Amino acid sequence: MTVRLARITEQALSLDEHIAAVDSRTAGAVTTFVGRVRDHDPDASDAVVALEYTSHPDAEPTLHRIAEAAAEGTDAVVAVSHRVGRLGVGEAAVAIAVASSHRDEAFTVCREVIEAIKRELPVWKRQVEADGTTAWKGIGG
């Protein structure tokens, strides 16, 4: 099973859960990525205080397809989640763990998962600034 976890959730993300999901005696490498809400954006006129994520009903199957495509042709296994709802600064919006026999493959698959999420996942974010200004940011995390 290449994709062991692909989830859209309102619950806080646990990197440990993702690492455990890809655990294997054959894995010589486990790479991880956590995308977090930061307190600034180059387009913002004030400090960013939150991001509000909304997803399309097809987001979870799309996330599964993204993970499968990234791991295709490799021995990598993937666990990935994207959070929706209102997230404050410092909270995790995306968690990815990839296990593989070799580090290069694990890094490559992990990077492709996050890049494909940014390009393809039907999740939108509304950025909230300290002064109350909001702005919608396009598709992806």
Tab-separated table of C-alpha atoms in Angstrom:
chain	number	residue	atom	x	y	z
A	1	MET	CA	0.000	0.000	0.000
A	2	THR	CA	1.757	3.158	-1.246
A	3	VAL	CA	-0.507	5.693	0.485
A	4	ARG	CA	-1.096	4.832	4.093
A	5	LEU	CA	-2.827	8.069	5.051
A	6	ALA	CA	-4.352	10.856	2.952
A	7	ARG	CA	-6.725	13.000	4.947
A	8	ILE	CA	-8.446	16.375	5.043
A	9	THR	CA	-9.296	17.146	8.658
A	10	GLU	CA	-10.346	19.851	11.086
A	11	GLN	CA	-8.260	18.193	13.819
A	12	ALA	CA	-4.756	19.299	14.797
A	13	LEU	CA	-2.077	17.412	12.856
A	14	SER	CA	0.395	15.053	14.512
A	15	LEU	CA	3.712	14.520	12.764
A	16	ASP	CA	4.311	11.486	15.000
A	17	GLU	CA	1.108	9.902	13.645
A	18	HIS	CA	2.345	10.397	10.081
A	19	ILE	CA	5.774	8.947	10.848
A	20	ALA	CA	4.147	5.917	12.513
A	21	ALA	CA	1.905	5.418	9.473
A	22	VAL	CA	4.904	4.981	7.151
A	23	ASP	CA	6.991	2.885	9.545
A	24	SER	CA	8.585	-0.097	7.837
A	25	ARG	CA	11.557	-2.370	8.491
A	26	THR	CA	12.590	-1.854	4.852
A	27	ALA	CA	12.766	1.931	5.118
A	28	GLY	CA	16.259	3.311	5.361
A	29	ALA	CA	14.957	6.863	5.249
A	30	VAL	CA	11.969	8.802	6.521
A	31	THR	CA	11.524	12.400	5.434
A	32	THR	CA	8.942	14.813	6.781
A	33	PHE	CA	7.479	18.178	5.940
A	34	VAL	CA	5.276	20.392	8.077
A	35	GLY	CA	3.684	23.474	6.552
A	36	ARG	CA	2.808	26.008	9.254
A	37	VAL	CA	0.920	29.270	9.442
A	38	ARG	CA	3.442	32.123	9.537
A	39	ASP	CA	2.931	35.621	10.917
A	40	HIS	CA	3.682	37.456	7.687
A	41	ASP	CA	3.058	37.470	3.957
A	42	PRO	CA	4.782	39.653	1.359
A	43	ASP	CA	1.371	40.821	0.087
A	44	ALA	CA	-0.030	41.627	3.545
A	45	SER	CA	-0.088	45.182	4.842
A	46	ASP	CA	-0.166	44.014	8.487
A	47	ALA	CA	0.822	40.955	10.519
A	48	VAL	CA	-0.952	37.719	9.632
A	49	VAL	CA	-2.893	36.319	12.610
A	50	ALA	CA	-4.679	33.342	11.036
A	51	LEU	CA	-5.449	31.377	7.915
A	52	GLU	CA	-8.903	29.952	7.288
A	53	TYR	CA	-8.770	26.883	5.038
A	54	THR	CA	-11.763	25.640	3.053
A	55	SER	CA	-11.818	22.504	0.923
A	56	HIS	CA	-13.841	21.112	-1.945
A	57	PRO	CA	-15.631	17.785	-1.257
A	58	ASP	CA	-13.209	16.111	-3.706
A	59	ALA	CA	-10.135	17.293	-1.803
A	60	GLU	CA	-9.465	14.062	0.077
A	61	PRO	CA	-9.550	11.760	-2.988
A	62	THR	CA	-7.425	14.341	-4.811
A	63	LEU	CA	-4.893	14.289	-1.959
A	64	HIS	CA	-4.749	10.491	-2.199
A	65	ARG	CA	-4.124	10.693	-5.970
A	66	ILE	CA	-1.387	13.294	-5.423
A	67	ALA	CA	0.402	11.003	-2.962
A	68	GLU	CA	0.044	7.978	-5.260
A	69	ALA	CA	1.389	9.889	-8.255
A	70	ALA	CA	4.381	11.218	-6.303
A	71	ALA	CA	5.345	7.719	-5.148
A	72	GLU	CA	4.698	5.971	-8.470
A	73	GLY	CA	7.656	3.939	-9.651
A	74	THR	CA	9.356	4.030	-6.242
A	75	ASP	CA	9.234	1.919	-3.098
A	76	ALA	CA	8.135	4.956	-1.078
A	77	VAL	CA	5.131	4.993	1.221
A	78	VAL	CA	3.345	8.231	2.034
A	79	ALA	CA	1.222	9.693	4.817
A	80	VAL	CA	-0.196	13.174	4.222
A	81	SER	CA	-2.854	15.367	5.805
A	82	HIS	CA	-4.130	18.875	5.156
A	83	ARG	CA	-6.006	20.747	7.823
A	84	VAL	CA	-9.085	22.906	7.231
A	85	GLY	CA	-10.764	25.486	9.427
A	86	ARG	CA	-9.209	28.467	11.210
A	87	LEU	CA	-5.533	28.018	12.109
A	88	GLY	CA	-3.498	30.440	14.166
A	89	VAL	CA	0.123	31.383	13.670
A	90	GLY	CA	2.392	28.392	14.318
A	91	GLU	CA	-0.255	25.726	13.719
A	92	ALA	CA	0.404	22.984	11.169
A	93	ALA	CA	-1.656	23.134	7.984
A	94	VAL	CA	0.068	20.246	6.192
A	95	ALA	CA	1.936	17.195	7.481
A	96	ILE	CA	3.784	14.744	5.238
A	97	ALA	CA	5.900	11.707	6.029
A	98	VAL	CA	7.574	9.577	3.362
A	99	ALA	CA	9.503	6.372	3.986
A	100	SER	CA	11.717	4.729	1.396
A	101	SER	CA	14.725	2.459	1.107
A	102	HIS	CA	16.943	5.419	0.239
A	103	ARG	CA	17.035	9.067	1.286
A	104	ASP	CA	17.087	10.606	-2.194
A	105	GLU	CA	13.839	8.905	-3.113
A	106	ALA	CA	12.215	9.863	0.196
A	107	PHE	CA	13.187	13.528	-0.234
A	108	THR	CA	12.087	13.579	-3.876
A	109	VAL	CA	8.674	12.053	-3.163
A	110	CYS	CA	8.092	14.329	-0.152
A	111	ARG	CA	8.899	17.417	-2.195
A	112	GLU	CA	6.656	16.317	-5.060
A	113	VAL	CA	3.754	15.767	-2.665
A	114	ILE	CA	3.920	19.315	-1.275
A	115	GLU	CA	4.492	20.889	-4.687
A	116	ALA	CA	1.511	18.995	-6.142
A	117	ILE	CA	-0.634	20.033	-3.165
A	118	LYS	CA	0.187	23.673	-3.936
A	119	ARG	CA	-0.669	23.175	-7.635
A	120	GLU	CA	-3.633	20.823	-7.553
A	121	LEU	CA	-5.377	20.361	-4.217
A	122	PRO	CA	-8.789	22.084	-4.123
A	123	VAL	CA	-8.136	23.841	-0.816
A	124	TRP	CA	-8.346	27.603	-0.512
A	125	LYS	CA	-7.139	29.865	2.248
A	126	ARG	CA	-8.399	33.172	3.530
A	127	GLN	CA	-5.608	35.148	5.157
A	128	VAL	CA	-6.570	37.223	8.197
A	129	GLU	CA	-4.398	40.185	9.179
A	130	ALA	CA	-4.142	41.913	12.562
A	131	ASP	CA	-6.105	44.944	11.352
A	132	GLY	CA	-9.006	42.709	10.237
A	133	THR	CA	-8.116	42.806	6.549
A	134	THR	CA	-8.698	39.495	4.774
A	135	ALA	CA	-7.557	38.171	1.429
A	136	TRP	CA	-8.309	34.920	-0.388
A	137	LYS	CA	-5.293	33.047	-1.629
A	138	GLY	CA	-5.668	30.695	-4.626
A	139	ILE	CA	-5.861	26.959	-4.902
A	140	GLY	CA	-3.544	24.899	-2.769
A	141	GLY	CA	-2.105	25.069	0.751
